[in-house]
Amino acid sequence: MNAPTSDAAIESLNPNEIAERLTHASIAYLPLGSLEFHGPHLPIGLDALTARGVCLAASNRTGGIVLPAVYFAVGGEHTYYPWTLISREPGQIETLLSETLARLNDLGVRRAVLLSGHFAPAQQELITRVADTWNTRETRLRAVARTLAQAANAPVAPDHAGQFETLLLYALNPNLVKLHRLPDQRVFPAPEAEDPFGPARHNESHPLHGIFGPDPRTIDFHEAGPLLEHFVGWVADLATRNE
């Protein structure tokens, strides 16, 4: 599929353009992620970059607007890795998201999709709680919250900086994927029969230090397009289905 355009990016729109888009489809996408170590081959903002890219692509199909990504998240095993900035407590993020939903409701938006590219359990619990709490109110706006890990039947299983996240970012922006920065697989192969999600990957001497999932050095980039297509269709459905 073609790379998503930024036509729906709210920061680039004036009020009249926003109103026109919302008249066609009253949907607001709220992408979320983190600043987190994703190996030497991927940017630290990957989680939010992929979430926002998927939201932009979904908006190409559904209409609506896409808010700037929220680069703060909670949970995960990379808290003390280089250049990881993860919040210790969810309270401030929860307040920010709740206030955003309230303002979108004031402005007449009918559907809000919170999509997190950071899918630690604590992050999933946070955004689910925000949406569920909001939906108990008697308002026109309905919220749905998901992480990328919650999509059913994904053609590549979710991981952290492995083949899944590398492929998804490659489909959105191939210039940000730099596999040449990983150790040469012929010289530094991954240990045979190891658990790719096991604690050994926390060892700084491991050739895939901090990467949890299948070795991205063996990736087939032909899988990138179908993977993105799967997620764009899923998110577009979340935005338009009646619940």
PDB file of C-alpha atoms in Angstrom:
ATOM      1  CA  MET A   1       0.000   0.000   0.000  1.00  0.00           C
ATOM      2  CA  ASN A   2       1.045   3.613  -0.464  1.00  0.00           C
ATOM      3  CA  ALA A   3       2.632   5.493   2.425  1.00  0.00           C
ATOM      4  CA  PRO A   4       0.078   7.459   4.450  1.00  0.00           C
ATOM      5  CA  THR A   5      -0.334  11.146   3.720  1.00  0.00           C
ATOM      6  CA  SER A   6      -0.495  13.846   6.366  1.00  0.00           C
ATOM      7  CA  ASP A   7      -3.715  15.485   5.114  1.00  0.00           C
ATOM      8  CA  ALA A   8      -5.448  14.680   8.417  1.00  0.00           C
ATOM      9  CA  ALA A   9      -2.655  15.897  10.705  1.00  0.00           C
ATOM     10  CA  ILE A  10      -4.463  18.448  12.851  1.00  0.00           C
ATOM     11  CA  GLU A  11      -1.410  20.615  13.508  1.00  0.00           C
ATOM     12  CA  SER A  12      -1.243  21.396   9.767  1.00  0.00           C
ATOM     13  CA  LEU A  13      -4.936  22.271   9.405  1.00  0.00           C
ATOM     14  CA  ASN A  14      -6.769  25.519   9.983  1.00  0.00           C
ATOM     15  CA  PRO A  15     -10.167  25.557  11.759  1.00  0.00           C
ATOM     16  CA  ASN A  16     -12.137  25.547   8.500  1.00  0.00           C
ATOM     17  CA  GLU A  17     -10.221  22.543   7.202  1.00  0.00           C
ATOM     18  CA  ILE A  18     -10.749  20.710  10.493  1.00  0.00           C
ATOM     19  CA  ALA A  19     -14.483  21.416  10.343  1.00  0.00           C
ATOM     20  CA  GLU A  20     -14.679  20.164   6.754  1.00  0.00           C
ATOM     21  CA  ARG A  21     -12.969  16.897   7.623  1.00  0.00           C
ATOM     22  CA  LEU A  22     -15.116  16.332  10.721  1.00  0.00           C
ATOM     23  CA  THR A  23     -18.296  17.085   8.768  1.00  0.00           C
ATOM     24  CA  HIS A  24     -17.369  14.233   6.448  1.00  0.00           C
ATOM     25  CA  ALA A  25     -16.361  11.891   9.302  1.00  0.00           C
ATOM     26  CA  SER A  26     -16.489  12.912  12.971  1.00  0.00           C
ATOM     27  CA  ILE A  27     -13.452  10.876  14.028  1.00  0.00           C
ATOM     28  CA  ALA A  28     -10.357  11.881  15.976  1.00  0.00           C
ATOM     29  CA  TYR A  29      -7.340   9.581  16.196  1.00  0.00           C
ATOM     30  CA  LEU A  30      -5.061   9.866  19.248  1.00  0.00           C
ATOM     31  CA  PRO A  31      -1.759   8.016  18.660  1.00  0.00           C
ATOM     32  CA  LEU A  32       0.379   7.163  21.670  1.00  0.00           C
ATOM     33  CA  GLY A  33       3.841   5.780  22.181  1.00  0.00           C
ATOM     34  CA  SER A  34       7.012   6.282  24.128  1.00  0.00           C
ATOM     35  CA  LEU A  35      10.639   7.290  23.902  1.00  0.00           C
ATOM     36  CA  GLU A  36      12.272   3.921  24.375  1.00  0.00           C
ATOM     37  CA  PHE A  37      15.341   1.948  23.365  1.00  0.00           C
ATOM     38  CA  HIS A  38      14.634  -0.199  20.295  1.00  0.00           C
ATOM     39  CA  GLY A  39      18.094  -1.491  19.536  1.00  0.00           C
ATOM     40  CA  PRO A  40      20.730   0.284  17.450  1.00  0.00           C
ATOM     41  CA  HIS A  41      18.755  -0.129  14.221  1.00  0.00           C
ATOM     42  CA  LEU A  42      15.527   1.697  15.145  1.00  0.00           C
ATOM     43  CA  PRO A  43      14.649   5.169  16.513  1.00  0.00           C
ATOM     44  CA  ILE A  44      13.674   5.602  20.149  1.00  0.00           C
ATOM     45  CA  GLY A  45      10.341   7.113  19.100  1.00  0.00           C
ATOM     46  CA  LEU A  46       9.287   4.019  17.166  1.00  0.00           C
ATOM     47  CA  ASP A  47       6.161   3.227  19.197  1.00  0.00           C
ATOM     48  CA  ALA A  48       4.582   6.623  18.598  1.00  0.00           C
ATOM     49  CA  LEU A  49       5.849   6.815  15.013  1.00  0.00           C
ATOM     50  CA  THR A  50       4.152   3.554  14.081  1.00  0.00           C
ATOM     51  CA  ALA A  51       0.930   4.385  15.919  1.00  0.00           C
ATOM     52  CA  ARG A  52       0.668   7.775  14.236  1.00  0.00           C
ATOM     53  CA  GLY A  53       1.577   6.356  10.834  1.00  0.00           C
ATOM     54  CA  VAL A  54      -1.162   3.748  11.106  1.00  0.00           C
ATOM     55  CA  CYS A  55      -3.639   6.417  12.253  1.00  0.00           C
ATOM     56  CA  LEU A  56      -2.774   8.669   9.322  1.00  0.00           C
ATOM     57  CA  ALA A  57      -3.210   5.806   6.894  1.00  0.00           C
ATOM     58  CA  ALA A  58      -6.519   4.820   8.483  1.00  0.00           C
ATOM     59  CA  SER A  59      -7.735   8.421   8.238  1.00  0.00           C
ATOM     60  CA  ASN A  60      -7.044   8.304   4.502  1.00  0.00           C
ATOM     61  CA  ARG A  61      -9.848   5.740   4.368  1.00  0.00           C
ATOM     62  CA  THR A  62     -12.242   6.959   7.009  1.00  0.00           C
ATOM     63  CA  GLY A  63     -11.749  10.709   7.090  1.00  0.00           C
ATOM     64  CA  GLY A  64     -11.397  12.553  10.354  1.00  0.00           C
ATOM     65  CA  ILE A  65      -8.360  14.088  12.005  1.00  0.00           C
ATOM     66  CA  VAL A  66      -5.177  12.809  13.615  1.00  0.00           C
ATOM     67  CA  LEU A  67      -3.747  14.493  16.700  1.00  0.00           C
ATOM     68  CA  PRO A  68       0.007  14.702  17.362  1.00  0.00           C
ATOM     69  CA  ALA A  69       1.417  11.635  19.071  1.00  0.00           C
ATOM     70  CA  VAL A  70       1.750  11.526  22.845  1.00  0.00           C
ATOM     71  CA  TYR A  71       5.354  10.493  23.531  1.00  0.00           C
ATOM     72  CA  PHE A  72       4.836   9.400  27.125  1.00  0.00           C
ATOM     73  CA  ALA A  73       3.845   5.934  28.254  1.00  0.00           C
ATOM     74  CA  VAL A  74       4.089   3.518  31.180  1.00  0.00           C
ATOM     75  CA  GLY A  75       5.353  -0.005  31.678  1.00  0.00           C
ATOM     76  CA  GLY A  76       7.793  -2.305  29.946  1.00  0.00           C
ATOM     77  CA  GLU A  77      11.205  -3.828  30.591  1.00  0.00           C
ATOM     78  CA  HIS A  78      13.377  -1.108  29.066  1.00  0.00           C
ATOM     79  CA  THR A  79      13.011   1.587  31.727  1.00  0.00           C
ATOM     80  CA  TYR A  80      16.750   1.854  32.377  1.00  0.00           C
ATOM     81  CA  TYR A  81      17.979   1.312  28.834  1.00  0.00           C
ATOM     82  CA  PRO A  82      19.740   4.187  27.023  1.00  0.00           C
ATOM     83  CA  TRP A  83      17.444   7.075  26.090  1.00  0.00           C
ATOM     84  CA  THR A  84      14.299   5.482  27.443  1.00  0.00           C
ATOM     85  CA  LEU A  85      11.937   8.008  29.027  1.00  0.00           C
ATOM     86  CA  ILE A  86       9.039   6.075  30.564  1.00  0.00           C
ATOM     87  CA  SER A  87       6.696   7.539  33.163  1.00  0.00           C
ATOM     88  CA  ARG A  88       6.689   5.792  36.523  1.00  0.00           C
ATOM     89  CA  GLU A  89       3.031   6.605  37.214  1.00  0.00           C
ATOM     90  CA  PRO A  90       0.036   6.678  34.846  1.00  0.00           C
ATOM     91  CA  GLY A  91      -1.842   9.491  36.577  1.00  0.00           C
ATOM     92  CA  GLN A  92      -0.602  12.450  34.569  1.00  0.00           C
ATOM     93  CA  ILE A  93      -1.008  10.649  31.254  1.00  0.00           C
ATOM     94  CA  GLU A  94      -4.504   9.568  32.263  1.00  0.00           C
ATOM     95  CA  THR A  95      -5.412  13.170  33.081  1.00  0.00           C
ATOM     96  CA  LEU A  96      -4.047  14.409  29.750  1.00  0.00           C
ATOM     97  CA  LEU A  97      -6.010  11.832  27.765  1.00  0.00           C
ATOM     98  CA  SER A  98      -9.214  12.375  29.737  1.00  0.00           C
ATOM     99  CA  GLU A  99      -8.997  16.135  29.258  1.00  0.00           C
ATOM    100  CA  THR A 100      -8.368  15.619  25.541  1.00  0.00           C
ATOM    101  CA  LEU A 101     -11.492  13.474  25.234  1.00  0.00           C
ATOM    102  CA  ALA A 102     -13.511  16.095  27.104  1.00  0.00           C
ATOM    103  CA  ARG A 103     -12.354  18.844  24.785  1.00  0.00           C
ATOM    104  CA  LEU A 104     -13.001  16.759  21.672  1.00  0.00           C
ATOM    105  CA  ASN A 105     -16.505  16.133  22.974  1.00  0.00           C
ATOM    106  CA  ASP A 106     -16.995  19.889  23.510  1.00  0.00           C
ATOM    107  CA  LEU A 107     -15.947  20.437  19.906  1.00  0.00           C
ATOM    108  CA  GLY A 108     -18.535  17.971  18.613  1.00  0.00           C
ATOM    109  CA  VAL A 109     -16.365  14.955  17.764  1.00  0.00           C
ATOM    110  CA  ARG A 110     -18.353  11.702  17.863  1.00  0.00           C
ATOM    111  CA  ARG A 111     -15.611   9.043  17.807  1.00  0.00           C
ATOM    112  CA  ALA A 112     -12.131   8.949  19.341  1.00  0.00           C
ATOM    113  CA  VAL A 113      -9.610   6.176  18.670  1.00  0.00           C
ATOM    114  CA  LEU A 114      -6.722   5.883  21.122  1.00  0.00           C
ATOM    115  CA  LEU A 115      -4.014   3.754  19.499  1.00  0.00           C
ATOM    116  CA  SER A 116      -0.809   2.927  21.353  1.00  0.00           C
ATOM    117  CA  GLY A 117       2.280   1.575  19.654  1.00  0.00           C
ATOM    118  CA  HIS A 118       3.709   0.918  23.118  1.00  0.00           C
ATOM    119  CA  PHE A 119       1.927  -2.202  24.315  1.00  0.00           C
ATOM    120  CA  ALA A 120       3.285  -3.006  27.745  1.00  0.00           C
ATOM    121  CA  PRO A 121       0.460  -4.367  29.958  1.00  0.00           C
ATOM    122  CA  ALA A 122       0.478  -1.218  32.108  1.00  0.00           C
ATOM    123  CA  GLN A 123       0.010   0.936  29.008  1.00  0.00           C
ATOM    124  CA  GLN A 124      -2.851  -1.214  27.752  1.00  0.00           C
ATOM    125  CA  GLU A 125      -4.524  -1.026  31.145  1.00  0.00           C
ATOM    126  CA  LEU A 126      -4.089   2.758  31.184  1.00  0.00           C
ATOM    127  CA  ILE A 127      -5.690   3.530  27.832  1.00  0.00           C
ATOM    128  CA  THR A 128      -8.433   0.942  28.380  1.00  0.00           C
ATOM    129  CA  ARG A 129      -9.299   2.544  31.704  1.00  0.00           C
ATOM    130  CA  VAL A 130      -9.413   6.006  30.129  1.00  0.00           C
ATOM    131  CA  ALA A 131     -11.783   4.892  27.364  1.00  0.00           C
ATOM    132  CA  ASP A 132     -13.993   2.765  29.630  1.00  0.00           C
ATOM    133  CA  THR A 133     -14.297   5.543  32.195  1.00  0.00           C
ATOM    134  CA  TRP A 134     -15.145   8.070  29.519  1.00  0.00           C
ATOM    135  CA  ASN A 135     -17.787   5.816  27.974  1.00  0.00           C
ATOM    136  CA  THR A 136     -19.715   5.684  31.246  1.00  0.00           C
ATOM    137  CA  ARG A 137     -20.610   9.347  30.674  1.00  0.00           C
ATOM    138  CA  GLU A 138     -23.703  10.426  28.801  1.00  0.00           C
ATOM    139  CA  THR A 139     -21.932  12.148  25.944  1.00  0.00           C
ATOM    140  CA  ARG A 140     -22.030  11.918  22.180  1.00  0.00           C
ATOM    141  CA  LEU A 141     -18.352  11.106  21.954  1.00  0.00           C
ATOM    142  CA  ARG A 142     -17.531   7.414  22.174  1.00  0.00           C
ATOM    143  CA  ALA A 143     -13.944   6.301  22.749  1.00  0.00           C
ATOM    144  CA  VAL A 144     -12.174   3.104  21.775  1.00  0.00           C
ATOM    145  CA  ALA A 145      -8.644   2.280  22.965  1.00  0.00           C
ATOM    146  CA  ARG A 146      -6.281  -0.388  21.675  1.00  0.00           C
ATOM    147  CA  THR A 147      -2.595  -1.199  21.495  1.00  0.00           C
ATOM    148  CA  LEU A 148      -1.086  -2.597  18.312  1.00  0.00           C
ATOM    149  CA  ALA A 149      -0.627  -5.919  20.117  1.00  0.00           C
ATOM    150  CA  GLN A 150      -4.410  -6.353  20.363  1.00  0.00           C
ATOM    151  CA  ALA A 151      -5.047  -6.780  16.650  1.00  0.00           C
ATOM    152  CA  ALA A 152      -6.285 -10.283  15.836  1.00  0.00           C
ATOM    153  CA  ASN A 153      -4.565 -12.502  13.269  1.00  0.00           C
ATOM    154  CA  ALA A 154      -1.642 -10.178  12.563  1.00  0.00           C
ATOM    155  CA  PRO A 155       0.541 -11.680   9.804  1.00  0.00           C
ATOM    156  CA  VAL A 156       3.629 -11.062  11.984  1.00  0.00           C
ATOM    157  CA  ALA A 157       3.380 -11.432  15.765  1.00  0.00           C
ATOM    158  CA  PRO A 158       4.060  -8.313  17.878  1.00  0.00           C
ATOM    159  CA  ASP A 159       7.500  -7.956  19.448  1.00  0.00           C
ATOM    160  CA  HIS A 160       9.921  -5.330  20.702  1.00  0.00           C
ATOM    161  CA  ALA A 161      12.394  -4.165  18.054  1.00  0.00           C
ATOM    162  CA  GLY A 162      12.284  -7.571  16.351  1.00  0.00           C
ATOM    163  CA  GLN A 163      10.804  -8.374  12.973  1.00  0.00           C
ATOM    164  CA  PHE A 164       7.322  -6.999  13.737  1.00  0.00           C
ATOM    165  CA  GLU A 165       8.281  -3.491  14.789  1.00  0.00           C
ATOM    166  CA  THR A 166      11.050  -3.306  12.190  1.00  0.00           C
ATOM    167  CA  LEU A 167       8.690  -4.282   9.375  1.00  0.00           C
ATOM    168  CA  LEU A 168       5.911  -1.956  10.453  1.00  0.00           C
ATOM    169  CA  LEU A 169       8.204   1.059  10.653  1.00  0.00           C
ATOM    170  CA  TYR A 170       9.825   0.093   7.349  1.00  0.00           C
ATOM    171  CA  ALA A 171       6.410   0.132   5.675  1.00  0.00           C
ATOM    172  CA  LEU A 172       5.827   3.649   6.989  1.00  0.00           C
ATOM    173  CA  ASN A 173       9.305   5.154   6.682  1.00  0.00           C
ATOM    174  CA  PRO A 174      12.069   2.850   5.388  1.00  0.00           C
ATOM    175  CA  ASN A 175      14.720   5.527   5.906  1.00  0.00           C
ATOM    176  CA  LEU A 176      14.385   5.097   9.674  1.00  0.00           C
ATOM    177  CA  VAL A 177      15.304   1.388   9.605  1.00  0.00           C
ATOM    178  CA  LYS A 178      19.078   0.856   9.719  1.00  0.00           C
ATOM    179  CA  LEU A 179      19.801  -2.857   9.945  1.00  0.00           C
ATOM    180  CA  HIS A 180      23.461  -2.257   9.113  1.00  0.00           C
ATOM    181  CA  ARG A 181      23.875  -0.950  12.682  1.00  0.00           C
ATOM    182  CA  LEU A 182      23.238  -4.432  14.084  1.00  0.00           C
ATOM    183  CA  PRO A 183      26.165  -6.842  14.501  1.00  0.00           C
ATOM    184  CA  ASP A 184      26.943  -8.942  11.426  1.00  0.00           C
ATOM    185  CA  GLN A 185      24.837 -12.086  11.722  1.00  0.00           C
ATOM    186  CA  ARG A 186      27.582 -14.238  10.210  1.00  0.00           C
ATOM    187  CA  VAL A 187      30.036 -13.185  12.915  1.00  0.00           C
ATOM    188  CA  PHE A 188      27.604 -12.704  15.807  1.00  0.00           C
ATOM    189  CA  PRO A 189      24.688 -15.093  15.326  1.00  0.00           C
ATOM    190  CA  ALA A 190      21.912 -15.368  17.879  1.00  0.00           C
ATOM    191  CA  PRO A 191      22.383 -18.448  20.096  1.00  0.00           C
ATOM    192  CA  GLU A 192      20.584 -21.480  18.715  1.00  0.00           C
ATOM    193  CA  ALA A 193      17.362 -22.601  20.394  1.00  0.00           C
ATOM    194  CA  GLU A 194      17.205 -19.537  22.637  1.00  0.00           C
ATOM    195  CA  ASP A 195      13.935 -17.971  23.672  1.00  0.00           C
ATOM    196  CA  PRO A 196      13.780 -14.752  21.596  1.00  0.00           C
ATOM    197  CA  PHE A 197      11.727 -13.158  24.379  1.00  0.00           C
ATOM    198  CA  GLY A 198      13.892 -14.507  27.213  1.00  0.00           C
ATOM    199  CA  PRO A 199      15.973 -12.601  29.774  1.00  0.00           C
ATOM    200  CA  ALA A 200      19.236 -13.320  27.921  1.00  0.00           C
ATOM    201  CA  ARG A 201      18.411 -10.437  25.595  1.00  0.00           C
ATOM    202  CA  HIS A 202      18.946  -8.037  28.507  1.00  0.00           C
ATOM    203  CA  ASN A 203      22.635  -8.988  28.526  1.00  0.00           C
ATOM    204  CA  GLU A 204      24.681  -6.184  26.965  1.00  0.00           C
ATOM    205  CA  SER A 205      27.003  -8.743  25.360  1.00  0.00           C
ATOM    206  CA  HIS A 206      24.142 -10.351  23.443  1.00  0.00           C
ATOM    207  CA  PRO A 207      24.211  -9.520  19.701  1.00  0.00           C
ATOM    208  CA  LEU A 208      20.503  -8.642  19.947  1.00  0.00           C
ATOM    209  CA  HIS A 209      20.706  -6.749  23.224  1.00  0.00           C
ATOM    210  CA  GLY A 210      17.348  -5.200  24.091  1.00  0.00           C
ATOM    211  CA  ILE A 211      15.579  -6.792  21.106  1.00  0.00           C
ATOM    212  CA  PHE A 212      12.784  -9.151  22.085  1.00  0.00           C
ATOM    213  CA  GLY A 213      11.417 -11.160  19.201  1.00  0.00           C
ATOM    214  CA  PRO A 214      12.603 -12.863  16.000  1.00  0.00           C
ATOM    215  CA  ASP A 215      15.976 -11.706  14.712  1.00  0.00           C
ATOM    216  CA  PRO A 216      15.382  -8.632  12.515  1.00  0.00           C
ATOM    217  CA  ARG A 217      18.548  -9.421  10.564  1.00  0.00           C
ATOM    218  CA  THR A 218      16.679 -12.257   8.808  1.00  0.00           C
ATOM    219  CA  ILE A 219      13.761 -10.062   7.825  1.00  0.00           C
ATOM    220  CA  ASP A 220      11.834 -10.332   4.548  1.00  0.00           C
ATOM    221  CA  PHE A 221      10.845  -6.785   3.654  1.00  0.00           C
ATOM    222  CA  HIS A 222       8.152  -8.066   1.285  1.00  0.00           C
ATOM    223  CA  GLU A 223       6.102  -8.679   4.434  1.00  0.00           C
ATOM    224  CA  ALA A 224       6.071  -4.995   5.351  1.00  0.00           C
ATOM    225  CA  GLY A 225       3.273  -3.880   3.029  1.00  0.00           C
ATOM    226  CA  PRO A 226       0.780  -6.633   3.970  1.00  0.00           C
ATOM    227  CA  LEU A 227       1.539  -6.058   7.658  1.00  0.00           C
ATOM    228  CA  LEU A 228       0.742  -2.350   7.411  1.00  0.00           C
ATOM    229  CA  GLU A 229      -2.384  -3.099   5.383  1.00  0.00           C
ATOM    230  CA  HIS A 230      -3.626  -5.427   8.112  1.00  0.00           C
ATOM    231  CA  PHE A 231      -3.259  -2.795  10.815  1.00  0.00           C
ATOM    232  CA  VAL A 232      -4.685   0.051   8.775  1.00  0.00           C
ATOM    233  CA  GLY A 233      -7.794  -1.978   7.988  1.00  0.00           C
ATOM    234  CA  TRP A 234      -8.171  -2.973  11.633  1.00  0.00           C
ATOM    235  CA  VAL A 235      -7.873   0.590  12.936  1.00  0.00           C
ATOM    236  CA  ALA A 236     -10.198   1.965  10.258  1.00  0.00           C
ATOM    237  CA  ASP A 237     -12.769  -0.605  11.364  1.00  0.00           C
ATOM    238  CA  LEU A 238     -12.360   0.453  15.009  1.00  0.00           C
ATOM    239  CA  ALA A 239     -13.043   4.026  13.958  1.00  0.00           C
ATOM    240  CA  THR A 240     -16.202   3.304  11.977  1.00  0.00           C
ATOM    241  CA  ARG A 241     -17.946   0.366  13.613  1.00  0.00           C
ATOM    242  CA  ASN A 242     -20.984   0.915  15.797  1.00  0.00           C
ATOM    243  CA  GLU A 243     -20.479  -0.147  19.424  1.00  0.00           C
TER     244      GLU A 243
END
